[in-house]
Short mmCIF file of C-alpha atoms and ligand atoms in Angstrom, two decimals:
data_model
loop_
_atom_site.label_atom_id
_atom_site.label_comp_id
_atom_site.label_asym_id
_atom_site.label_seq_id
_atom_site.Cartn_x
_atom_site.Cartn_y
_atom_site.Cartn_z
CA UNK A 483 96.64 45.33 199.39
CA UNK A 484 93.76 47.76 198.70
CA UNK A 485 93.40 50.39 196.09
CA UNK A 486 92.90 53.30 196.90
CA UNK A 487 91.38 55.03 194.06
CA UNK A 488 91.76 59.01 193.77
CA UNK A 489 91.16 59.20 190.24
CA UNK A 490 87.54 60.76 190.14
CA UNK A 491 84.90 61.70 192.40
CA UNK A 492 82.49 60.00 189.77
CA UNK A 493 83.81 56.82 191.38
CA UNK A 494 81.97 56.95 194.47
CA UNK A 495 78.76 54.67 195.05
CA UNK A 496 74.92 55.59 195.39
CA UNK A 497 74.13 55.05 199.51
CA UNK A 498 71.90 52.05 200.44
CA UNK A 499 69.25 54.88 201.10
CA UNK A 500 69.83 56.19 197.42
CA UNK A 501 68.78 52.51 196.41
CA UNK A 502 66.18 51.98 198.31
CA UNK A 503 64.59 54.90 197.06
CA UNK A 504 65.15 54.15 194.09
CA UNK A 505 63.14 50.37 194.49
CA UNK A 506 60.55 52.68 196.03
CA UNK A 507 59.98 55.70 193.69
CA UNK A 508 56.64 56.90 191.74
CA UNK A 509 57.30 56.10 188.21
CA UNK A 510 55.53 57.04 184.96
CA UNK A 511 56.70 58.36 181.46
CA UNK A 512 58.54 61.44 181.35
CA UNK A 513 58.27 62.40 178.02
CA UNK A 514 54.40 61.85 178.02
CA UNK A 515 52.81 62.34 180.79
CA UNK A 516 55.92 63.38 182.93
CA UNK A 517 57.15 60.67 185.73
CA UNK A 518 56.43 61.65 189.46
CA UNK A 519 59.87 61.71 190.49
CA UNK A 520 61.65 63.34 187.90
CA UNK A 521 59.29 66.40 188.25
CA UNK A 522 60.08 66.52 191.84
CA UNK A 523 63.68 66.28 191.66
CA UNK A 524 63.68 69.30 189.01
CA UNK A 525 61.29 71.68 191.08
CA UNK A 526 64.00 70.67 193.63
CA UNK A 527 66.71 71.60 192.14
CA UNK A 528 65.08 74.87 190.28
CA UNK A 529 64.33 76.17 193.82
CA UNK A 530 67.60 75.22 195.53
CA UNK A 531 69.25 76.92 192.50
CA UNK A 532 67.29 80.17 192.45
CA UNK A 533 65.98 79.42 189.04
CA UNK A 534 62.79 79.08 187.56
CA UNK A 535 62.78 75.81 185.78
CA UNK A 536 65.26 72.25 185.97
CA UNK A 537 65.77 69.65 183.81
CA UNK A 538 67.36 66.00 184.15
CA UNK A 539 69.67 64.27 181.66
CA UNK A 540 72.06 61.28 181.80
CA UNK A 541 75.70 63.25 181.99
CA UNK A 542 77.38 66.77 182.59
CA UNK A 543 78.48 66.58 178.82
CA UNK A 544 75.17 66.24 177.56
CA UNK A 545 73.91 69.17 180.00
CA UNK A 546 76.31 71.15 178.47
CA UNK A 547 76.20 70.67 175.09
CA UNK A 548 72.10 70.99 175.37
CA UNK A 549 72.78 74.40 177.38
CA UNK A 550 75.06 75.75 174.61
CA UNK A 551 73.42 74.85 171.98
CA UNK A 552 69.79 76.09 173.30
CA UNK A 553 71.49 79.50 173.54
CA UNK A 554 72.75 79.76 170.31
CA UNK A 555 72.56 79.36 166.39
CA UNK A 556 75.23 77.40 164.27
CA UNK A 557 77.64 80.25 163.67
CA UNK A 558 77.65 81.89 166.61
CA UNK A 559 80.88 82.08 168.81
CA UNK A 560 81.22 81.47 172.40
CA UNK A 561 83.55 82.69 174.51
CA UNK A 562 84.98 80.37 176.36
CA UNK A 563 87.75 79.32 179.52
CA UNK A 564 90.45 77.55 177.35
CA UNK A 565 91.00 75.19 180.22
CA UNK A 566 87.80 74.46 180.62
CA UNK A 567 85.77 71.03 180.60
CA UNK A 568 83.51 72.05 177.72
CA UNK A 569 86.38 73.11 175.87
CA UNK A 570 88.95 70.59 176.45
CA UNK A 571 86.33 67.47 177.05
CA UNK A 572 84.22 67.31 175.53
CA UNK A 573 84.92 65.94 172.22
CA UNK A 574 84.63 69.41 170.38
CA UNK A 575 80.55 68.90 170.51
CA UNK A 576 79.93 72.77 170.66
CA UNK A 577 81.72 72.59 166.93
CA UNK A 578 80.85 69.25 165.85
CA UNK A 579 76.87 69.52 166.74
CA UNK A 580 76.31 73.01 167.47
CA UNK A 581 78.27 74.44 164.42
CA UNK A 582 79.92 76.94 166.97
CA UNK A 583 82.62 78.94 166.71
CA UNK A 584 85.02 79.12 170.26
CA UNK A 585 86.82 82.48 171.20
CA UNK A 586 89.15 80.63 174.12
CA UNK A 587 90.96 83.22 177.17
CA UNK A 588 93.29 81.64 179.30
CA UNK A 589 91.60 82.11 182.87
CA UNK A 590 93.50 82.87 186.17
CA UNK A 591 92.77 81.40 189.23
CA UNK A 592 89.92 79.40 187.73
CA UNK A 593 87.79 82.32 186.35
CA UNK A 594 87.88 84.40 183.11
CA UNK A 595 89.13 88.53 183.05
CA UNK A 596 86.06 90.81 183.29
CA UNK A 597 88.18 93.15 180.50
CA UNK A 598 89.54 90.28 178.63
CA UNK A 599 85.95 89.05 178.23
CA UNK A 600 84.72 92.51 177.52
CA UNK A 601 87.59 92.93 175.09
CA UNK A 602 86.60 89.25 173.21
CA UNK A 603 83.24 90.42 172.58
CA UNK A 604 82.75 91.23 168.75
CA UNK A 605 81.02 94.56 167.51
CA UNK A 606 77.82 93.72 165.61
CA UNK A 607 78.63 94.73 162.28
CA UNK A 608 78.32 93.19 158.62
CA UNK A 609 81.51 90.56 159.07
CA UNK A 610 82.19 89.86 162.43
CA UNK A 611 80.43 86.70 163.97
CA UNK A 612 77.76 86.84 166.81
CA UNK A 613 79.08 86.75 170.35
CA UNK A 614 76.48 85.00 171.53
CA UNK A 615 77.09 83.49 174.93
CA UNK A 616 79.96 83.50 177.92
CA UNK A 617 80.79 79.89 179.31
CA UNK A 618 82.53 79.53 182.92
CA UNK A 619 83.29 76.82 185.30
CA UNK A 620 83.02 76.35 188.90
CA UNK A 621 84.57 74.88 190.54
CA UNK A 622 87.85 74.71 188.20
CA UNK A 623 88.28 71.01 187.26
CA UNK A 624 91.94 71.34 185.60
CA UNK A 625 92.88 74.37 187.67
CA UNK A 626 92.48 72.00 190.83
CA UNK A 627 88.84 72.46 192.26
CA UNK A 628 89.29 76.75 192.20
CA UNK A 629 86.00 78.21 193.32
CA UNK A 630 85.09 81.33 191.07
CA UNK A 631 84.16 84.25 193.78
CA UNK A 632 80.67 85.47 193.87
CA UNK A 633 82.20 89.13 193.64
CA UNK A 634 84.38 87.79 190.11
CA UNK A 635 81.03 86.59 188.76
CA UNK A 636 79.11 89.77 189.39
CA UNK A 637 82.02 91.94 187.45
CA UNK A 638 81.70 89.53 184.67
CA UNK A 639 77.81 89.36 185.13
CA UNK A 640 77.29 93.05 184.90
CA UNK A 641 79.57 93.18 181.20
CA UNK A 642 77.67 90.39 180.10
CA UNK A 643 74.33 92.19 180.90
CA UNK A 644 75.53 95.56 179.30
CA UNK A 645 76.41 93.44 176.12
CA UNK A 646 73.49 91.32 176.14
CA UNK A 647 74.61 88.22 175.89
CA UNK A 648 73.94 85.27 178.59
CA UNK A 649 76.47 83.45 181.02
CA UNK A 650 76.49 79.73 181.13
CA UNK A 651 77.96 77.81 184.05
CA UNK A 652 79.62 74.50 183.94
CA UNK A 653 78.81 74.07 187.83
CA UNK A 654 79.52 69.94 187.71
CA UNK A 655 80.76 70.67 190.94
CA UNK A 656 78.61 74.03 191.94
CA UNK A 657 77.44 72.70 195.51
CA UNK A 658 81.32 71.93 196.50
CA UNK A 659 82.02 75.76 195.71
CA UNK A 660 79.17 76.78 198.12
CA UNK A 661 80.05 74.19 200.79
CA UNK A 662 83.98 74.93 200.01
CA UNK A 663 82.50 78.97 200.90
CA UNK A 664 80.23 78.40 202.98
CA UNK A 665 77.73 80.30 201.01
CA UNK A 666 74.70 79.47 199.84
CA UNK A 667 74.64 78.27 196.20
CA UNK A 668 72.32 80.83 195.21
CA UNK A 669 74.74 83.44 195.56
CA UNK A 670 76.56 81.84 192.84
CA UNK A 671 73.91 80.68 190.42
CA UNK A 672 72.03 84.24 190.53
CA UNK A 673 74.94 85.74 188.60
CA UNK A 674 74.69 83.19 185.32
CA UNK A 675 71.60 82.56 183.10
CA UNK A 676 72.07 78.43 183.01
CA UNK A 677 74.08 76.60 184.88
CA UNK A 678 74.38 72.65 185.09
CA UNK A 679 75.54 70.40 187.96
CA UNK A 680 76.26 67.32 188.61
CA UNK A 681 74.74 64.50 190.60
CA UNK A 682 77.61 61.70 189.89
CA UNK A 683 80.44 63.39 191.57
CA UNK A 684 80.65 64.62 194.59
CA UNK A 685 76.76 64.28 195.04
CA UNK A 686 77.39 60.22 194.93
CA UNK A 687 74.18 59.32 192.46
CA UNK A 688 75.22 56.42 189.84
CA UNK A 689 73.86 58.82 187.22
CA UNK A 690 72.45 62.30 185.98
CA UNK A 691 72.82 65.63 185.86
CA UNK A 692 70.54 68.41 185.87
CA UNK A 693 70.26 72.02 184.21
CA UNK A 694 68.51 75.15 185.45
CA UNK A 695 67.36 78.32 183.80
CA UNK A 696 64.56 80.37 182.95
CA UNK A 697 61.41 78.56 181.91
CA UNK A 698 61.40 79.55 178.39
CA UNK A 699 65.44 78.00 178.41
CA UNK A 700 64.24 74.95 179.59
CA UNK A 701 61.73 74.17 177.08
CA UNK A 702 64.44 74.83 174.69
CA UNK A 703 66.91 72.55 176.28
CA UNK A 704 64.29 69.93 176.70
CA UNK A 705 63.09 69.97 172.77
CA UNK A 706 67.38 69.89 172.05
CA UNK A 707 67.62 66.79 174.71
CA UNK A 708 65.10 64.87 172.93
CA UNK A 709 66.59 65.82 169.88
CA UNK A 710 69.93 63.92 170.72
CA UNK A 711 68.01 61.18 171.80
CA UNK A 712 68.45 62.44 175.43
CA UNK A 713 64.47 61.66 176.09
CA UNK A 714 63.66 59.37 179.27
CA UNK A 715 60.99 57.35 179.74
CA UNK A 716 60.65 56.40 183.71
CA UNK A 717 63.59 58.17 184.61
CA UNK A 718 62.15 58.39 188.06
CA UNK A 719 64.83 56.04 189.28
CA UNK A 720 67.31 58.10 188.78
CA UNK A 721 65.98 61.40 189.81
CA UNK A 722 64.65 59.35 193.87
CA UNK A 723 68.65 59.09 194.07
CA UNK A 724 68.95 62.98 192.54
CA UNK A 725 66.43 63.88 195.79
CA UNK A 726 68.07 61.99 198.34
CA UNK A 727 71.79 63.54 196.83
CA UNK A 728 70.33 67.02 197.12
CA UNK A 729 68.62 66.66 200.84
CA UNK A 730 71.12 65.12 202.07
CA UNK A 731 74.43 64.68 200.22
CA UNK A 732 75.60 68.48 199.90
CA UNK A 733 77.23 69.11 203.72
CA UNK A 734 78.73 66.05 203.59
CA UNK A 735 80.93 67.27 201.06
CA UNK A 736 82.86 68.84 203.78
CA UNK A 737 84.46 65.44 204.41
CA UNK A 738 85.89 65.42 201.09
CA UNK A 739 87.24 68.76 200.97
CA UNK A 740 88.78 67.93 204.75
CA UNK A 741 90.47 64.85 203.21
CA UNK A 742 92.23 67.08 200.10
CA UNK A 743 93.16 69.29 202.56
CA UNK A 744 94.52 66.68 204.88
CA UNK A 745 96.74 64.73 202.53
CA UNK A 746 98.11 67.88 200.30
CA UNK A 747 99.22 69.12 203.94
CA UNK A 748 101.03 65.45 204.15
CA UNK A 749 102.28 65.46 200.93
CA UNK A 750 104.38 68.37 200.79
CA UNK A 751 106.31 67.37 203.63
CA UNK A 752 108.17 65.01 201.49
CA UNK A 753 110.54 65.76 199.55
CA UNK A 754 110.33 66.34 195.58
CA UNK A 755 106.23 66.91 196.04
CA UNK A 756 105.04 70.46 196.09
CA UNK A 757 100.95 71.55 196.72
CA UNK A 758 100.57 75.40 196.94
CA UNK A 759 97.86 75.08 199.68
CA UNK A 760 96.54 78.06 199.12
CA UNK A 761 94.83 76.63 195.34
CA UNK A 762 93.25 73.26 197.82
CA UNK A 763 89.79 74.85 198.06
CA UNK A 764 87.66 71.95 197.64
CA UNK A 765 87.82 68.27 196.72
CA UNK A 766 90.60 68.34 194.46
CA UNK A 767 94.03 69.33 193.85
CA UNK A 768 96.95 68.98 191.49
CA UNK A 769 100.22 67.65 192.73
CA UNK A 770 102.91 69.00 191.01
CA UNK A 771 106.15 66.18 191.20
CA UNK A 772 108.52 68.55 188.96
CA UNK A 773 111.37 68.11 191.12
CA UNK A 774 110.96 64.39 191.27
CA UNK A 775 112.34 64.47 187.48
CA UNK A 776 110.47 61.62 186.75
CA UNK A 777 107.38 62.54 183.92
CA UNK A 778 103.82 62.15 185.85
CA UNK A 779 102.67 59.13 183.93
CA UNK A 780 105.76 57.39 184.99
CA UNK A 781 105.20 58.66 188.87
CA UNK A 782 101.51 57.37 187.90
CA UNK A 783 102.42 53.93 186.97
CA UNK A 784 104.98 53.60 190.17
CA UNK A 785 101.76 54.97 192.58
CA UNK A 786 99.52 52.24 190.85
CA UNK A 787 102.42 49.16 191.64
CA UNK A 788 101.76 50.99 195.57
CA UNK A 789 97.93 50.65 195.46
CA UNK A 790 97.48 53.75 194.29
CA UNK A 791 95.02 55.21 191.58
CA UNK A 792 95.51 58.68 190.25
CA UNK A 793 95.42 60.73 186.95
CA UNK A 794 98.89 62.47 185.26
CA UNK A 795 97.25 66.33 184.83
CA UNK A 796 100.14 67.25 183.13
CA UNK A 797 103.54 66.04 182.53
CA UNK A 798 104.86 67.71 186.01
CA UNK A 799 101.42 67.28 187.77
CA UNK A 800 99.25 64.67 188.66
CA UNK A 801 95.55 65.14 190.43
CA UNK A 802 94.23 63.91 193.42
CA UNK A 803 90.27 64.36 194.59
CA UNK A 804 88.49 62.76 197.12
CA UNK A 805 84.98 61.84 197.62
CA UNK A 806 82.46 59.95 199.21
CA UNK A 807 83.87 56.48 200.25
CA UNK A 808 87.88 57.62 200.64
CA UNK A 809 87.37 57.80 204.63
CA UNK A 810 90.71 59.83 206.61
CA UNK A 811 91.96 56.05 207.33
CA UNK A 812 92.24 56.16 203.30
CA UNK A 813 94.13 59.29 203.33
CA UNK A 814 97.20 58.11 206.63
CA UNK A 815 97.55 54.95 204.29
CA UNK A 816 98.20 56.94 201.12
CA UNK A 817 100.34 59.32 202.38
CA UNK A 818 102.54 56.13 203.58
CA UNK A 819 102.33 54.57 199.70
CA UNK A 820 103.36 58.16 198.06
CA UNK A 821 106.09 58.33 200.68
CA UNK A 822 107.58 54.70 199.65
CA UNK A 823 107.02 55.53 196.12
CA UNK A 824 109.39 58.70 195.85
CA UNK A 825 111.69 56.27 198.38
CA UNK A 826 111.81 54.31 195.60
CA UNK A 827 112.58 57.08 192.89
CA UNK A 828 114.83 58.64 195.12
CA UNK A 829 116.71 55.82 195.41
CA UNK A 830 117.07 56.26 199.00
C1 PLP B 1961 82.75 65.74 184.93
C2 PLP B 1961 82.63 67.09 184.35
C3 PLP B 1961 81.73 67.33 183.30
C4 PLP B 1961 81.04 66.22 182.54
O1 PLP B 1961 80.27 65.37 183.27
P1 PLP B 1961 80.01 63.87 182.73
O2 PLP B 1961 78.83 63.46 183.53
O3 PLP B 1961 81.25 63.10 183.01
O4 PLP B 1961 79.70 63.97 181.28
C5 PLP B 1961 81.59 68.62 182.88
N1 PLP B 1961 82.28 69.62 183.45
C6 PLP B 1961 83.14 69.43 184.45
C7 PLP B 1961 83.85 70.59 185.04
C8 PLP B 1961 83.36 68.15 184.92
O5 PLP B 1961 84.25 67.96 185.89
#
């Protein structure tokens, strides 16, 4: 029996074009003289994004943490989604390196209150720390791949302008919001000051992630990447697969987000599993198994003896996402391994 493996979309593979360009691509140093490739791939990505400058490093944690900490001082707090990757994944870097202070909200529907942000921001005064920068995430890993609305992120663009303080984006999976939309991904990116993506997920590169800003931000970010020993030398073979992910890759992604659709539509026709449709925007969901009562890491377990590879989200949910390599052949076979799993539970 096969696996099928819906754990992560950082599990699928580079494409044989990916590698070949890779075998094939200008190299040189790109910390001294800058490598051919790399500088490519970030005027690619500055442009796509609407932003003046890119930069490449190894993993969406260390884009983050290099974003946060280039706009800000140890001290400073951050308001911040309390679901949110940076907050809940990252190892508490933004304390532990960045000497940050977090003010978390509770988010709904994937994206932070306008007036509940406006309300977290401190006077400037003799006590009170500095609110110094606004972090959101799109799409919502935890919520279940929720795209944040351009229209939400203008409301909470236009408070964080009249305070003065910037917007970073967690956009790991940015391009799936705009291909979940239909929009173009500028129309989300214009409304934060930094925003990095990734090119391992849904993008299929073995590697990398890049960050975009103003110029001035990315000269910070690249002094704070060397700094954590983030420096590359001819990094050019990961930024040909970066090039071929972002000319290619992006409406592809419509596959995946077809495949999430079509099994949580399967799924909640049997019994015990639930999916509120209406939250399956893009390449991943959570399936909540309450009225199985069975806890999710048990369901988990029993999915995994069925060839089955998934993540517990929370004791009454598990999540599913799909990406490139789980074909809809994938998705009829896994329905028919969840639907002899609850069998099983169910006793039936
Ligand atoms: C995966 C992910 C990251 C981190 O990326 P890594 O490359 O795994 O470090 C950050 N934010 C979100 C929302 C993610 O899903």
């Amino acid at each position: 029996m096969y696996l099928i493996d819906l754990r992560s979309d950082t599990l699928s593979k580079p494409t044989d074009e990916m590698l070949q360009a890779m075998i094939g691509a200008r190299l040189g140093d790109d910390s001294y003289d800058g490598d051919p490739t790399v500088i490519e791939l970030e005027a690619l990505a500055a442009d796509m994004l609407g932003k003046e400058a890119a930069l490449l490093v190894l993993s969406g944690t260390m884009g983050n943490l290099i974003s946060v900490l280039a706009h800000t001082t140890p001290g400073d707090e951050i308001i911040i989604d309390i679901d949110s990757h940076i907050y809940c994944a990252e190892l508490g870097g933004l304390a532990r390196v960045g000497g940050l202070m977090s003010h978390p909200l509770k988010s709904f529907n994937g994206s932070l209150n306008p007036t509940e942000v406006e309300n977290a921001i401190r006077p400037i005064g003799l006590y009170q720390p500095v609110t110094r920068l606004i972090c959101l995430e799109n799409t919502h890993n935890r919520l279940g791949g929720l795209v944040v609305y351009p229209e939400r992120l203008a409301d909470l663009a236009a408070i964080a302008k009249k305070h003065n303080i910037p917007i970073h984006m967690d956009g790991a999976r940015i391009f799936n919001a705009a291909v979940g939309t239909g929009l173009d991904v500028k129309e989300f990116t214009r409304h934060v000051d930094s925003l990095m993506f990734c090119l391992s997920k849904g993008l299929s590169c073995p590697l990398g992630s890049l960050i975009v800003g103003e110029r001035d931000f990315i000269k910070r970010a690249k002094q704070i990447r060397q700094m954590i020993g983030g420096g590359m030398r001819q990094a050019g073979i990961i930024a040909a697969a970066g090039i071929i992910a972002l000319k290619k890759m992006i409406p592809r992604m419509a596959e995946d987000h077809f495949n999430a659709r079509k099994l949580a539509e399967a799924l909640i026709n049997i019994e015990g599993l639930h999916v509120d449709l209406n939250t399956v925007q893009t390449n991943i969901f959570n399936l909540n198994i309450e009225r199985l009562g069975i806890d999710s890491k048990e369901f988990v377990l029993k999915l995994e003896k069925q060839g089955i590879l998934v993540f517990p989200r929370n004791p009454t949910a598990i999540r599913i996402v799909t990406y490139h390599g789980i074909r809809e052949s994938h998705i009829k076979q896994a329905v028919a391994r969840f639907e002899s799993t609850v069998r099983d539970i169910s006793g039936l």
